[in-house]
CSV table of C-alpha atoms and ligand atoms in Angstrom, one decimal:
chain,number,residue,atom,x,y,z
X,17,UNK,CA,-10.2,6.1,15.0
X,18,UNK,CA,-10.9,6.0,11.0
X,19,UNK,CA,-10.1,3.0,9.3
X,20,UNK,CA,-10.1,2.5,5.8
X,21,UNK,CA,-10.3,-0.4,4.1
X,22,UNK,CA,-8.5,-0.4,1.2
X,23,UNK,CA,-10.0,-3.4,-1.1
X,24,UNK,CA,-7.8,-3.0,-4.0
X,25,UNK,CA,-8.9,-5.6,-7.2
X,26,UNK,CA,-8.8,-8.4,-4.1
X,27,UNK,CA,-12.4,-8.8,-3.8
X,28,UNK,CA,-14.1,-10.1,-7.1
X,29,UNK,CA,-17.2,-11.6,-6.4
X,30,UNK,CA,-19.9,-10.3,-5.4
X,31,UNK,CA,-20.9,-12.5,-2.3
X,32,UNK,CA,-17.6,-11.7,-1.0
X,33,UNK,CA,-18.3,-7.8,-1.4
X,34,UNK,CA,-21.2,-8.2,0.7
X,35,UNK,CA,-20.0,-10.3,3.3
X,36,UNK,CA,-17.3,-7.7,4.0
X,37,UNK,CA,-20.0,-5.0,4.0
X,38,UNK,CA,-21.8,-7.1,6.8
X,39,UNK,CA,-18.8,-7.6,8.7
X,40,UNK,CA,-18.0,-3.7,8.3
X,41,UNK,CA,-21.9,-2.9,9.4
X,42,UNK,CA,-21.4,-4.8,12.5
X,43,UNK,CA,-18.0,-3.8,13.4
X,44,UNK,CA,-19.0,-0.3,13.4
X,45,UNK,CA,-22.1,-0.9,15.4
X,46,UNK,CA,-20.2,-2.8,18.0
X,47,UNK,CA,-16.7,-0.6,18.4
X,48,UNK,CA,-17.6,2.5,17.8
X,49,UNK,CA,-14.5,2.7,15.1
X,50,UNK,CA,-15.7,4.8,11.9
X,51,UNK,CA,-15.3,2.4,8.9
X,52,UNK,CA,-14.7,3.5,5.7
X,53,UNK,CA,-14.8,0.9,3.0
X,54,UNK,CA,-13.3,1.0,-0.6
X,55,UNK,CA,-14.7,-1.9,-3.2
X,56,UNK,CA,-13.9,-1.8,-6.7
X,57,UNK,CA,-15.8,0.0,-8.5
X,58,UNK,CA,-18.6,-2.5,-9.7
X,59,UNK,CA,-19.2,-3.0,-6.0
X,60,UNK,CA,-18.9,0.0,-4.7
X,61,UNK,CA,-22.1,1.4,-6.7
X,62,UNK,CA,-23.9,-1.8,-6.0
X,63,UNK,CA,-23.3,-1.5,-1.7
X,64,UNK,CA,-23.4,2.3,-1.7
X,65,UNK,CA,-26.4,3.3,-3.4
X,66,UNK,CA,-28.8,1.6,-0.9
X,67,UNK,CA,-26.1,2.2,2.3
X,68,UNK,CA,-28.2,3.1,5.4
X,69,UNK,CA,-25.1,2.2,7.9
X,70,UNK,CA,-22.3,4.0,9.9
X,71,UNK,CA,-20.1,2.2,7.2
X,72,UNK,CA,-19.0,4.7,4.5
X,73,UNK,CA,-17.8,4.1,0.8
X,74,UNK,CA,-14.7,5.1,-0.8
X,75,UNK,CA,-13.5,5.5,-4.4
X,76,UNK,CA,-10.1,3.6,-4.7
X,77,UNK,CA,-9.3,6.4,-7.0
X,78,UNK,CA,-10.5,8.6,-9.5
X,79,UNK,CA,-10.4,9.9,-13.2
X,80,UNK,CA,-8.8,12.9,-13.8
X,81,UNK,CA,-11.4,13.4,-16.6
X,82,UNK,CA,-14.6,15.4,-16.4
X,83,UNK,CA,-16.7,13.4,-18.3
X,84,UNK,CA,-17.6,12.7,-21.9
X,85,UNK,CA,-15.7,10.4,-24.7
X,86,UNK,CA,-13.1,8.6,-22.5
X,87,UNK,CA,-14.1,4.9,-22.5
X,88,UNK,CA,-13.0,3.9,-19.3
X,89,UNK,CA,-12.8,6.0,-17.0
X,90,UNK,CA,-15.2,7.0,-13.7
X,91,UNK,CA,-15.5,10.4,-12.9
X,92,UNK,CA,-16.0,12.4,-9.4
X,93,UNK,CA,-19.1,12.8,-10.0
X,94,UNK,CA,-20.3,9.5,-11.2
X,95,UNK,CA,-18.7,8.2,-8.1
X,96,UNK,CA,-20.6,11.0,-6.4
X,97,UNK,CA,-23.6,10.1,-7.3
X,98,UNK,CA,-23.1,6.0,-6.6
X,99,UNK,CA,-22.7,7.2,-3.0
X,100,UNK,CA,-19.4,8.0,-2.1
X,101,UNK,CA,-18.1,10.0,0.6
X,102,UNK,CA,-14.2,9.7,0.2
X,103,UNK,CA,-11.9,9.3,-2.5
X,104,UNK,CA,-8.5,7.6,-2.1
X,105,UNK,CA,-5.8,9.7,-4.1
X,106,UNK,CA,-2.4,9.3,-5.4
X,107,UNK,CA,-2.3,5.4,-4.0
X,108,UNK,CA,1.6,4.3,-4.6
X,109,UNK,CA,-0.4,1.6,-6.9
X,110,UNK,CA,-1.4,4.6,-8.8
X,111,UNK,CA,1.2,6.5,-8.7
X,112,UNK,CA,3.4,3.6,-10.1
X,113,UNK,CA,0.4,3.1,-13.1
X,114,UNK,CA,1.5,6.7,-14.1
X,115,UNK,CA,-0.4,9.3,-11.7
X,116,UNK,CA,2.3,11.9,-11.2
X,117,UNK,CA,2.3,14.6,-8.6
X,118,UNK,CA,0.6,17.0,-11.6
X,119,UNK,CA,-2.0,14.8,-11.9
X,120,UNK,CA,-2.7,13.5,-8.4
X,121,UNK,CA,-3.1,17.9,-7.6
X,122,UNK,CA,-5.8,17.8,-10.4
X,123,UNK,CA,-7.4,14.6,-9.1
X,124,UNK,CA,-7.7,16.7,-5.7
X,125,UNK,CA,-9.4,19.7,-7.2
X,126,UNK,CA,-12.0,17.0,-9.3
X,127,UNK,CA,-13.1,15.4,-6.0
X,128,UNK,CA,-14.0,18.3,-4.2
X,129,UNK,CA,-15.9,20.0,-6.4
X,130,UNK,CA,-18.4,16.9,-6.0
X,131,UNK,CA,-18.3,17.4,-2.4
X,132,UNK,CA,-15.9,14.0,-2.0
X,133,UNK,CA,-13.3,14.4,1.1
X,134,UNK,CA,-9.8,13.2,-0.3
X,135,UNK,CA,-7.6,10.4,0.9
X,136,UNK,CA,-4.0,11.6,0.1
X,137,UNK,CA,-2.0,8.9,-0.1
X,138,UNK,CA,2.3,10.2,0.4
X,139,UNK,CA,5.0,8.2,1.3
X,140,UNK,CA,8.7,7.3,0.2
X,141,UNK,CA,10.0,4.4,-1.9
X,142,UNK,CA,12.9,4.1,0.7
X,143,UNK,CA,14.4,5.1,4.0
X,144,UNK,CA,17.9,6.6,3.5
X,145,UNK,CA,20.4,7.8,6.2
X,146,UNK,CA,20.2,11.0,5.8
X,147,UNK,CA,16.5,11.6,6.3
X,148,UNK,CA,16.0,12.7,2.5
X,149,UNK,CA,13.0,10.6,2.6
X,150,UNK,CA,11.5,13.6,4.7
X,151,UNK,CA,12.0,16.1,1.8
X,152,UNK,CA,10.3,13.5,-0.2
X,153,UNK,CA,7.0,13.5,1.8
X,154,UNK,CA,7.4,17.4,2.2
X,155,UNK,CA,7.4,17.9,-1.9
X,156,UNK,CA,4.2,15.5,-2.5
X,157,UNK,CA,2.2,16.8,-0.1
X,158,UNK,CA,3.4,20.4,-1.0
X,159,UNK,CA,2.6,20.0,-4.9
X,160,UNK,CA,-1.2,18.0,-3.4
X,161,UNK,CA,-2.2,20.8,-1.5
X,162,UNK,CA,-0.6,24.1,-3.2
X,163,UNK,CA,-3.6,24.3,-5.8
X,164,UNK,CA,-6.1,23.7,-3.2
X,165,UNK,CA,-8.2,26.5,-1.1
X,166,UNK,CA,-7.9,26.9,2.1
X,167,UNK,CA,-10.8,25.4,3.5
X,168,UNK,CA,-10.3,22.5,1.6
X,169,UNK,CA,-6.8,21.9,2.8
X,170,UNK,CA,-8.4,21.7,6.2
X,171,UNK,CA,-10.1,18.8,4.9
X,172,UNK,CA,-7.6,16.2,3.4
X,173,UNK,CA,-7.1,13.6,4.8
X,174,UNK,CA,-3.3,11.9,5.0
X,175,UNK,CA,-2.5,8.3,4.6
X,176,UNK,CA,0.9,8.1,5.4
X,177,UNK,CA,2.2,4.8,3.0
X,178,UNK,CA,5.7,4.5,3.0
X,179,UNK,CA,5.7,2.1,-0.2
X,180,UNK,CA,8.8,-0.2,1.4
X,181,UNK,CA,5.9,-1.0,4.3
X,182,UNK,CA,3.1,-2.0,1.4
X,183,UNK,CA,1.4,-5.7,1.0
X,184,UNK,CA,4.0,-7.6,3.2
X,185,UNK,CA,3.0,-8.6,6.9
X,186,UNK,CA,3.4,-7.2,10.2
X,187,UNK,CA,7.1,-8.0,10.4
X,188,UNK,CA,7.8,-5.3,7.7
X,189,UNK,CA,5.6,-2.4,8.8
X,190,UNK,CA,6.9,0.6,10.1
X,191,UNK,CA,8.0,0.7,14.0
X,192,UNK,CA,6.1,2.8,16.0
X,193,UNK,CA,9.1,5.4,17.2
X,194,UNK,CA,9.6,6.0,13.3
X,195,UNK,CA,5.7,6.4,12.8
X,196,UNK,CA,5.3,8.6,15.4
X,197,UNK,CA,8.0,11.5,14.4
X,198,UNK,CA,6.5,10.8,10.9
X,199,UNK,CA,3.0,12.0,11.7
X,200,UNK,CA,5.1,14.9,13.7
X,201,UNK,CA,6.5,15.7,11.1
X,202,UNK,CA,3.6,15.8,8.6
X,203,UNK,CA,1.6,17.9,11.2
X,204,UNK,CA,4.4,20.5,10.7
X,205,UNK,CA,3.9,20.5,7.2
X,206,UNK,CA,1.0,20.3,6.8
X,207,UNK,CA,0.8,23.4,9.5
X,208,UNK,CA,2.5,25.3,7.4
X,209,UNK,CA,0.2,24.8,4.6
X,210,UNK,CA,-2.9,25.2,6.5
X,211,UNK,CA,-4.9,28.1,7.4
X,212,UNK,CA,-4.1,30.0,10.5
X,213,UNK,CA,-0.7,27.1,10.7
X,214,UNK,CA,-2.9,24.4,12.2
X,215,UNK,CA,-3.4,21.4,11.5
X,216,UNK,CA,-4.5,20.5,14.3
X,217,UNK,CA,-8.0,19.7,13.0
X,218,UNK,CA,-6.0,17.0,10.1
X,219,UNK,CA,-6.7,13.6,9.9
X,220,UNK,CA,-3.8,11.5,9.5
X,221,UNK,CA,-3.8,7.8,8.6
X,222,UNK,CA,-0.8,5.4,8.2
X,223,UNK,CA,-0.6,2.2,5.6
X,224,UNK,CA,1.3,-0.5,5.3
X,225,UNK,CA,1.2,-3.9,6.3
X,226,UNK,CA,-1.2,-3.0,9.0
X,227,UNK,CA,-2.2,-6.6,10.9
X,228,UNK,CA,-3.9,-7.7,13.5
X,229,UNK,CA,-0.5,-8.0,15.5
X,230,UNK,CA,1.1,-4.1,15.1
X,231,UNK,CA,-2.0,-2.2,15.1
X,232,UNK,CA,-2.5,-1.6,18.6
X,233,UNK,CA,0.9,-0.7,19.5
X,234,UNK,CA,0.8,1.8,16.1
X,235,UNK,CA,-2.0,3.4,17.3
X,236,UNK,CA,-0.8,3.4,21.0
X,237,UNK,CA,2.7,5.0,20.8
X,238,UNK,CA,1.9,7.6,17.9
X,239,UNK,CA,-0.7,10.7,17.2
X,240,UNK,CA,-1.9,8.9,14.3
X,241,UNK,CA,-5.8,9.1,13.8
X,242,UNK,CA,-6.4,6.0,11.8
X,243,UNK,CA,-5.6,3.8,9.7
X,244,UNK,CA,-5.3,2.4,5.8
X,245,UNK,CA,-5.6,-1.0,5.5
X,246,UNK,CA,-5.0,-3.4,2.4
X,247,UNK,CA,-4.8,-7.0,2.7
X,248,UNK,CA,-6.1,-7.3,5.9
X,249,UNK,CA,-9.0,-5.8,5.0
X,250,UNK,CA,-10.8,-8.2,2.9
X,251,UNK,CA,-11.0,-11.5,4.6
X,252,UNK,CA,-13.6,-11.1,7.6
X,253,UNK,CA,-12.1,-13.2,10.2
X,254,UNK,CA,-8.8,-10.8,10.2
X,255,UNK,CA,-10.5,-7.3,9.3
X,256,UNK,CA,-12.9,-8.4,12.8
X,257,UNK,CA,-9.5,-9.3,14.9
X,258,UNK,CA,-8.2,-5.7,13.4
X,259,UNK,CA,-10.8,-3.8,14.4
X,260,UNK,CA,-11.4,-4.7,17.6
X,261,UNK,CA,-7.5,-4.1,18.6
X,262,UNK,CA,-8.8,-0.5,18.7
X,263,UNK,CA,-11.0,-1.1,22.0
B,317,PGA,P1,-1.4,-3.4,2.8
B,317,PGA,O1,-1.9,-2.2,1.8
B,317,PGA,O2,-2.2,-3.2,4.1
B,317,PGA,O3,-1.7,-4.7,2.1
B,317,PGA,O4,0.1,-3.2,3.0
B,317,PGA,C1,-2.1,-0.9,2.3
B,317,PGA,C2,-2.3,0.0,1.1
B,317,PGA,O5,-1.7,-0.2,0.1
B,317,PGA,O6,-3.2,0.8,1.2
């Protein structure tokens, strides 16, 4: 099981940052469960640069930029070279700041060619009756991966977010029936857009309102191989509980 954890601007102090990092280091040593942690970016190079644990870092995104005059913005490689190993892209909270599917594609190309493995984040506003939410999934991962070689499409990694599921609590997450003939589903696509139509190698996360309380029976009754998680990510006590559901 992969678990990220998603820190979003929550965490903004620096004692905090590394109390989660000690709580990740020991979790991992304990469960077994790969941890993958995503700080802001302040923290991120602070934790990551001396990182000699099972824990890895994150980016909680990256610019679409390749460097020079842009005030603001951190590049792949910058986040490269702070010690990153994954990259989350085209998080619904970037997505609605103005990342569209054009840019999220290019953001995909950037990270790779520092050697980062991608976090591709899909999922629909809403679930309609007529399953139209599918095509929607279909079409972003599509437009993500068409640009891509094919060796590196092996490599992404899905987060299924549906963004109706995001920052509520366990009540409001997805069921697991509905999660499990999701990540079906995104298998077959992403089968289709794989080398050799397999995709049986893909990792595939799901996001939303993951707690303590839903994640065992999420991971139980689906195919899914991890998990993103936001807000119950960055207070110890809960991320621990999380964790060890998977055990
Ligand atoms: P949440 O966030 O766990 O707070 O719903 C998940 C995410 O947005 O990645």
């Amino acid at each position: 099981m992969l678990i990220v954890a998603n820190w979003k601007a929550y965490i903004e102090d620096l004692a905090k940052a590394k109390k989660l990092f000690a709580t990740g280091k020991r979790l991992a040593r304990m469960t077994g469960v790969k941890i993958v942690l995503a700080p802001p970016a302040p923290f991120l190079g602070m934790l990551a640069s001396r990182n000699k644990s099972d824990v890895a870092f994150s980016a909680q995104d990256i610019s679409v930029t390749t460097g020079g005059a842009k005030t603001g913005e951190v590049t792949a490689a910058a986040y490269a070279a702070a010690g990153v190993t994954y990259a989350i892209i085209g998080h619904s909270e970037r997505r609605s700041a103005g990342d569209t599917d054009a840019i999220i594609a290019e953001k995909l190309v950037r990270v790779f060619a520092h050697g980062i493995i991608p976090v591709l984040c899909i999922g629909e506003h809403e679930r309609d009756g007529e399953g139209h939410y599918l095509a929607v999934v279909r079409e972003a991962l599509t437009l993500a991966m068409e640009p891509l070689a094919p060796k590196e499409r092996t490599k992404v990694i899905v987060a299924y977010e549906p963004i109706w599921a995001i920052g509520k609590d366990a009540a409001f997450a997805i069921g697991s029936n509905d999660l499990a003939e999701m990540t079906l589903y995104i298998r077959k696509v992403l089968a289709e857009l794989l080398p050799g139509k397999n995709s049986s190698r893909s990792l595939v996360l799901y996001g939303g309102s993951v707690e303590p309380e839903n994640i065992r029976m999420l991971a139980a009754n689906s195919s899914i191989d991890g998990f993103l998680i936001g807000h119950a990510s960055v207070d110890p006590t809960l991320f621990s509980l999380l964790v060890k559901q998977l055990v």
